[in-house]
Amino acid sequence: MARTNEIDEGFYSRQLYVLGHEAMHRMGTAEVLIAGMKGLGVEIAKNVILSGVKSVTVQDEGRAEWSDLSSQFFLKEADLGQNRATGSLPQLSALNPHVLVSAHTGPLNEDLLQKYQVVVFTDSSLDDQKRFGDFCHTRGIKFIVTDTKGLCGQLFCDFGEGFEVLDQDGEMPASLMIDRITKDNPGVVICADDQKHGLFDGSKVIFSEVQGMTELNSIGPVEIKVCGQHSFSISDTSSFSEYERGGVVTEVKQPLVLNFKPLSEALNDHQLLIMNDYGKIARHNTLHLAFQALHGFVKKEQRLPQSWSQSDADLLLNMVKELNLVAKLEEVDEAALRSFCFTARGDLAPMNAFFGGLAAQEVIKACSGKFTPLQQWLYFDALECLPEDGGCLKESLFSPKGTRYDAQIVVFGSEFQQKLLRQKYFLVGAGAIGCELLKNFALIGLGAGDEGHITVTDMDFIERSNLNRQFLFRSKDIGEPKSEVAAKAVAEMNPQIKITAHQNRLDPDSEGLYDYSFFMGLDGVAAALDNVEARVYLDKRCVQHQKPMLEGGTLGSKGHTLVVVPHLTESYGPAKSSSGNTIPLCTLKNFPHRIEHTLQWARDQFEGLFKQTPENVNLFLRDPKFIERTLTHGDAEALEILEGVWSSLQEMEAGGQHPKSWEDCVSWARCKWETLYHNDICQLLHCFPPGELTTSGLPFWSGSKRCPHPLTFDPNNATHMEYVMAAANLYGQIYGIRRDSAAIRRTLEEVQVPPFSPKSSIKIHLTDKEMEEDRKKDSDDADKARLEELKGKLSLLKSSAQMYPIDFEKDDDSNFHMDYIVAASNLRAENYDIPAADRHQSKRIAGRIIPAIATTTAAVAGLMCLELLKLIQGQKNIGSYRTAYLNLAVQYFVLSQPCRPQSFEVAGKTYTLWDDFLVEGRRCNQQEMTLADLIQHVKETHGLTICSLFYGPAILYNGHEDRLKMSVSDLVKMVTKAEVPPHKKMLDLIPSFEEDEDSESVPTIRYMLL
């Protein structure tokens, strides 16, 4: 297959924000061998192929069996008896057109291995691991071993001697504004206090743009020692010049050289075990011996242990004790060891998804030098998925049935499999995590029985940038609904699955479909969402209907999972305030100092010029009360909106901004350039000259306030011309004017740019508070007169043609949207001497793109499905469940017990968010309750007296005697001035009780209208 050095940014878009161009280029030269094409092998192959290496060879001598179908998603029943590698090849090859995929059906040997830079072993013998591991170590071939047996798994890495890690964590290097630097030994650097520096002892930094103490600008990377969140010390600055102002300090990432032991040596080094669940240290040490003992068992018995066989477990336990004579572990977890033996015949899709994600991430590290590799062993188990009470174990329940679920039945038994088949689940989201979850659902048989069902909803359509990690989609699916394509794809994996696809957004507008009856018919919900608001809403519905929820998310190499269990754990909870990340308006308007500020400013410009103003014009043209409503916003805001509407409708000859031709659009764009990058900056410097001092005698332009300079338009400057071209095209689009083929340069020569003189009367706000206070003040007579004038002028323009607002779309490189953003931001950055950002980086920040990679997605979905198995098992002990936080870039794993729900007291009795007062509004087909009936019912049932009652923000009752005889639904209708929708079968009423009026939290009254 022909390859070029160009990276397909459309395909790899979201992954590029995780790995970067340099790492991707290095990966593009790597050839990878993956041995073993059972469930774990195909999971690794899928992730590695999506990542974009040069080639992948999949090797397997074995033939497909029924048990493979429990986790091998690219084999079908028709492939039984066929070679696993060749059977998987067509599907693997279709994942990524840029990767050459081939199959090898012969045995492994040194001649084969030496063709590759990275070799991965799955489902292999310990003898092969040692022999080929030594060979790879001596030849400089990166060697990875991974295996899952039932609910336990292992991962091992050997990247040889002197492996260089070019970027240890993948985080953006810190770039900070300097507030001041002391002249001392050591010198202390104090950063501007709008952000924490995030550096560590030993970090290295360089300085630039420092005024006064200019010696710092010319010295190499300096090692720092942290003093506080905003300060750190450096080398001796006592002999340097006095610091005056300004300066930027930038972190310099340092490479790291690592040495690995070959597997044959590392087997005996327990210090190389990386912990991930700190309640299981003894268990992980035991598993290290257990996997070795299992290899010995298989070699001796020529089989794996029988499911739930006590005699086989006794034999394995003795083998581990023998190994421990050398290892000398203080504690061997015998219970875990027996469970490991009982379930070792299992091959579970969620375990393979987790380890497949981890192992593939290690392949990426080996190929790219990006991120810190595993050093060197990792063990993980999910034995909590087994019945908490041990159950009544009949070996016959665990024998294979000749079905696709055999490798699962040997772990959990046929009765549990039947429970899986009967489940009714709701999956919200069919993107990256949604695709992985659906694949796992199909493999384990969730909802695949006559009584089972899965409903999946996703309102999005497939785009090319999805194909790199949403592996159920192919190029031919672009433009199709995600949920429909995903549902069809998993139905091919498991034809028995019962699945319905919807294209609905989950929000209050869809409650007619996803109503009380729908939720009460579910066994649980899985959230595969990409925003907090949707998660919060879904969580609220689950609490309302007392349903468990699985939740997971990713951000590049980072991921998290959460399981919500009614009455046992806390819920996802309300949205956390993100105000700490918002940029002050004054910073955006006048005092930017980071590229994020100029990009947000450019995005705001785009929205204001090409979306909000045209929308306001169209509202004005079709809504007679538009002006009246706009005036209620306050004079300042109304003046801004109405000026925009008038100038957009008034032709240019009459003083407006309405263009008639392409030339007019170019003229507008050129004048807009002058206003933004020259005139506005001149005005700012007129108000605050470069040498300005504050009232305390300090320089005004210091710390995070960078002193700007105006730009002069230059038609030979590419960025200047890119702005005019993009702005003119977008301006033409909102008026329906097509671009003329006439040369833009010739048009520009004829543009008359009005002269500009700064005004002393203009006030520039220094803080958002000051801006808000001025906005609230009464407008002066001139503003009021202008408003009256605009009202008169606009009344004459009602017959104008409508405009065409533009919705920002970051992924279409032909629409001028990102052209405008990049040029507008970088010109603003040039005004303030902020380093510019390239198109790729600008797209991530301005487009608010969430970096994503298939490896993290697979691992997170695997962990979510392990929690799903626990839910279906009906685990009652909170210690059986796990919340997970992971960062595959640095092999950071924290698995911990979920938090219990917070309790609160009302009148001496303890409640949690799961405790509500369920009230049947129409009992036994009788007439609906009155408010008085409801108050009496709550008093009799719960011993509490309602003194006030709320429905959302509406006050239903606060001592209103006249309302007591009204039915509750009529009362809601009267107070809210809206009908209760027919689908609304449950009203959430918030009471206040006489017995404890000061209680901040109270149980919700769930008032049923059935």
Coordinates of C-alpha atoms in Angstrom, one line a residue, residues 271-490:
Q271 CA 9.5 -4.4 42.6
L272 CA 8.4 -4.1 39.0
L273 CA 4.7 -4.6 39.7
I274 CA 2.7 -1.5 39.1
M275 CA -0.3 -1.3 41.6
N276 CA -3.7 -0.1 40.4
D277 CA -6.1 -1.0 43.3
Y278 CA -4.4 -0.3 46.6
G279 CA -6.7 -2.6 48.5
K280 CA -5.3 -5.5 46.5
I281 CA -1.5 -5.3 46.9
A282 CA -1.3 -8.9 48.3
R283 CA -3.6 -10.1 45.5
H284 CA -1.5 -8.6 42.7
N285 CA 1.7 -10.2 44.1
T286 CA -0.2 -13.5 44.4
L287 CA -1.4 -13.2 40.7
H288 CA 2.2 -12.7 39.6
L289 CA 2.9 -16.2 40.9
A290 CA -0.6 -17.6 39.9
F291 CA 0.0 -16.9 36.2
Q292 CA 3.4 -18.6 36.4
A293 CA 1.8 -21.6 38.2
L294 CA -1.0 -21.7 35.6
H295 CA 1.6 -22.1 32.8
G296 CA 3.1 -25.0 34.8
F297 CA -0.4 -26.5 35.3
V298 CA -1.1 -26.4 31.5
K299 CA 2.3 -27.8 30.7
K300 CA 1.8 -30.7 33.1
E301 CA -1.9 -31.4 32.5
Q302 CA -2.2 -30.3 28.8
R303 CA -5.3 -28.3 29.7
L304 CA -6.6 -25.4 31.7
P305 CA -8.2 -26.0 35.1
Q306 CA -11.8 -27.2 35.0
S307 CA -14.3 -24.6 35.9
W308 CA -15.0 -24.4 39.7
S309 CA -12.9 -27.6 40.3
Q310 CA -11.7 -27.8 43.9
S311 CA -9.1 -30.5 43.1
D312 CA -7.6 -28.3 40.3
A313 CA -7.6 -25.3 42.6
D314 CA -5.7 -27.4 45.3
L315 CA -3.1 -28.4 42.7
L316 CA -2.6 -24.8 41.6
L317 CA -2.4 -23.6 45.2
N318 CA 0.4 -26.1 45.9
M319 CA 2.3 -25.0 42.7
V320 CA 2.1 -21.3 43.9
K321 CA 3.3 -22.3 47.4
E322 CA 6.3 -23.9 45.7
L323 CA 7.0 -20.8 43.7
N324 CA 6.7 -18.7 46.9
L325 CA 9.6 -20.6 48.4
V326 CA 11.8 -18.4 46.1
A327 CA 9.5 -15.3 45.9
K328 CA 9.0 -15.2 49.7
L329 CA 5.8 -13.3 49.7
E330 CA 4.6 -12.5 53.2
E331 CA 1.0 -13.1 52.2
V332 CA -0.6 -15.3 49.6
D333 CA -4.2 -14.5 48.9
E334 CA -5.5 -18.0 48.8
A335 CA -9.2 -17.0 48.2
A336 CA -8.2 -15.0 45.1
L337 CA -6.0 -17.8 43.9
R338 CA -8.8 -20.3 44.1
S339 CA -11.2 -17.9 42.3
F340 CA -8.5 -17.4 39.6
C341 CA -8.3 -21.1 39.1
F342 CA -12.0 -21.6 39.1
T343 CA -12.5 -19.1 36.3
A344 CA -9.3 -19.5 34.3
R345 CA -11.1 -21.1 31.4
G346 CA -13.1 -17.9 30.9
D347 CA -12.5 -15.4 28.0
L348 CA -14.4 -12.3 28.9
A349 CA -15.1 -9.4 26.5
P350 CA -14.9 -6.6 29.2
M351 CA -11.5 -7.9 30.5
N352 CA -10.1 -8.1 27.0
A353 CA -11.4 -4.6 26.2
F354 CA -9.5 -3.2 29.3
F355 CA -6.3 -5.1 28.7
G356 CA -6.6 -4.6 24.9
G357 CA -6.7 -0.8 25.5
L358 CA -3.7 -0.9 27.8
A359 CA -1.6 -3.1 25.7
A360 CA -2.3 -1.2 22.5
Q361 CA -1.3 2.0 24.3
E362 CA 2.1 0.4 25.2
V363 CA 2.5 -0.4 21.5
I364 CA 2.0 3.2 20.7
K365 CA 4.6 4.2 23.3
A366 CA 7.0 1.7 21.8
C367 CA 6.6 3.1 18.3
S368 CA 6.5 6.8 19.1
G369 CA 8.6 7.5 22.2
K370 CA 5.5 9.4 23.5
F371 CA 4.4 8.8 27.1
T372 CA 6.0 6.7 29.8
P373 CA 5.9 3.0 29.3
L374 CA 4.8 0.4 31.9
Q375 CA 7.8 -0.7 34.0
Q376 CA 7.2 -3.6 33.8
W377 CA 4.3 -5.7 35.2
L378 CA 0.7 -4.9 35.7
Y379 CA -2.0 -7.2 37.2
F380 CA -5.7 -6.5 37.4
D381 CA -8.6 -8.5 38.6
A382 CA -12.4 -8.0 38.8
L383 CA -13.2 -11.0 41.0
E384 CA -15.8 -8.9 42.7
C385 CA -18.0 -9.8 39.7
L386 CA -18.5 -13.3 41.2
P387 CA -21.4 -13.8 43.6
E388 CA -20.8 -12.2 46.9
D389 CA -22.1 -15.2 48.9
G390 CA -20.2 -17.8 46.8
G391 CA -23.6 -19.2 45.7
C392 CA -24.5 -22.8 45.3
L393 CA -22.1 -24.0 42.6
K394 CA -23.1 -27.0 40.5
E395 CA -20.3 -27.8 38.1
S396 CA -22.9 -28.7 35.5
L397 CA -24.1 -25.1 35.4
F398 CA -20.6 -24.1 34.2
S399 CA -20.1 -26.6 31.4
P400 CA -20.0 -25.3 27.8
K401 CA -23.3 -25.5 25.9
G402 CA -21.9 -25.2 22.4
T403 CA -23.0 -21.5 22.2
R404 CA -21.3 -18.2 21.5
Y405 CA -21.4 -17.5 25.3
D406 CA -19.5 -20.6 26.3
A407 CA -16.3 -18.7 27.5
Q408 CA -18.6 -16.6 29.8
I409 CA -20.7 -19.5 31.0
V410 CA -17.6 -21.3 32.4
V411 CA -17.1 -18.2 34.7
F412 CA -20.6 -17.2 35.7
G413 CA -22.8 -20.2 34.8
S414 CA -25.8 -20.6 32.6
E415 CA -28.3 -19.1 35.0
F416 CA -26.4 -15.8 35.0
Q417 CA -26.2 -15.9 31.2
Q418 CA -30.0 -16.1 31.1
K419 CA -30.2 -13.0 33.3
L420 CA -27.9 -11.2 30.9
L421 CA -30.1 -12.2 27.9
R422 CA -33.2 -10.8 29.7
Q423 CA -31.8 -7.4 30.5
K424 CA -33.4 -4.2 29.2
Y425 CA -30.9 -1.4 28.9
F426 CA -30.8 2.2 27.6
L427 CA -27.6 3.4 26.1
V428 CA -27.3 7.2 25.6
G429 CA -24.6 8.0 23.0
A430 CA -23.2 6.0 20.1
G431 CA -19.9 7.8 19.7
A432 CA -16.5 6.4 20.8
I433 CA -17.5 4.9 24.2
G434 CA -21.0 4.1 22.9
C435 CA -19.5 1.9 20.0
E436 CA -17.2 0.1 22.5
L437 CA -20.1 -0.5 24.9
L438 CA -22.3 -1.8 22.2
K439 CA -19.6 -4.2 21.0
N440 CA -19.2 -5.5 24.6
F441 CA -23.0 -5.7 25.1
A442 CA -23.3 -7.8 21.9
L443 CA -20.5 -10.2 23.0
I444 CA -21.8 -10.8 26.5
G445 CA -25.3 -11.2 25.2
L446 CA -26.9 -8.2 27.0
G447 CA -30.5 -8.0 25.9
A448 CA -30.1 -10.8 23.4
G449 CA -32.9 -13.0 24.7
D450 CA -36.6 -13.0 23.9
E451 CA -37.3 -10.8 26.9
G452 CA -34.3 -8.6 26.5
H453 CA -33.7 -5.3 24.6
I454 CA -31.3 -2.5 24.2
T455 CA -32.4 1.0 23.2
V456 CA -29.7 3.3 21.9
T457 CA -30.1 7.0 21.1
D458 CA -27.7 9.5 19.5
M459 CA -28.7 12.6 17.6
D460 CA -25.4 12.9 15.7
F461 CA -24.4 11.8 12.2
I462 CA -21.1 10.1 11.3
E463 CA -18.2 12.4 10.3
R464 CA -14.9 11.4 8.9
S465 CA -13.1 12.4 12.1
N466 CA -15.1 9.8 13.9
L467 CA -13.6 6.9 12.0
N468 CA -10.3 6.8 13.9
R469 CA -11.9 5.7 17.2
Q470 CA -15.6 4.9 16.6
F471 CA -14.7 1.6 15.2
L472 CA -18.2 0.4 14.2
F473 CA -18.2 3.1 11.4
R474 CA -16.6 3.0 7.9
S475 CA -16.1 5.6 5.2
K476 CA -19.3 4.5 3.4
D477 CA -21.3 5.4 6.6
I478 CA -20.3 9.1 6.6
G479 CA -23.5 11.2 6.9
E480 CA -25.5 8.4 8.3
P481 CA -27.0 8.4 11.9
K482 CA -24.5 7.0 14.4
S483 CA -27.1 5.0 16.4
E484 CA -28.5 3.2 13.3
V485 CA -25.1 2.3 11.9
A486 CA -23.8 1.2 15.3
A487 CA -26.9 -1.0 15.9
K488 CA -26.6 -2.7 12.5
A489 CA -22.9 -3.3 13.1
V490 CA -23.4 -5.1 16.5

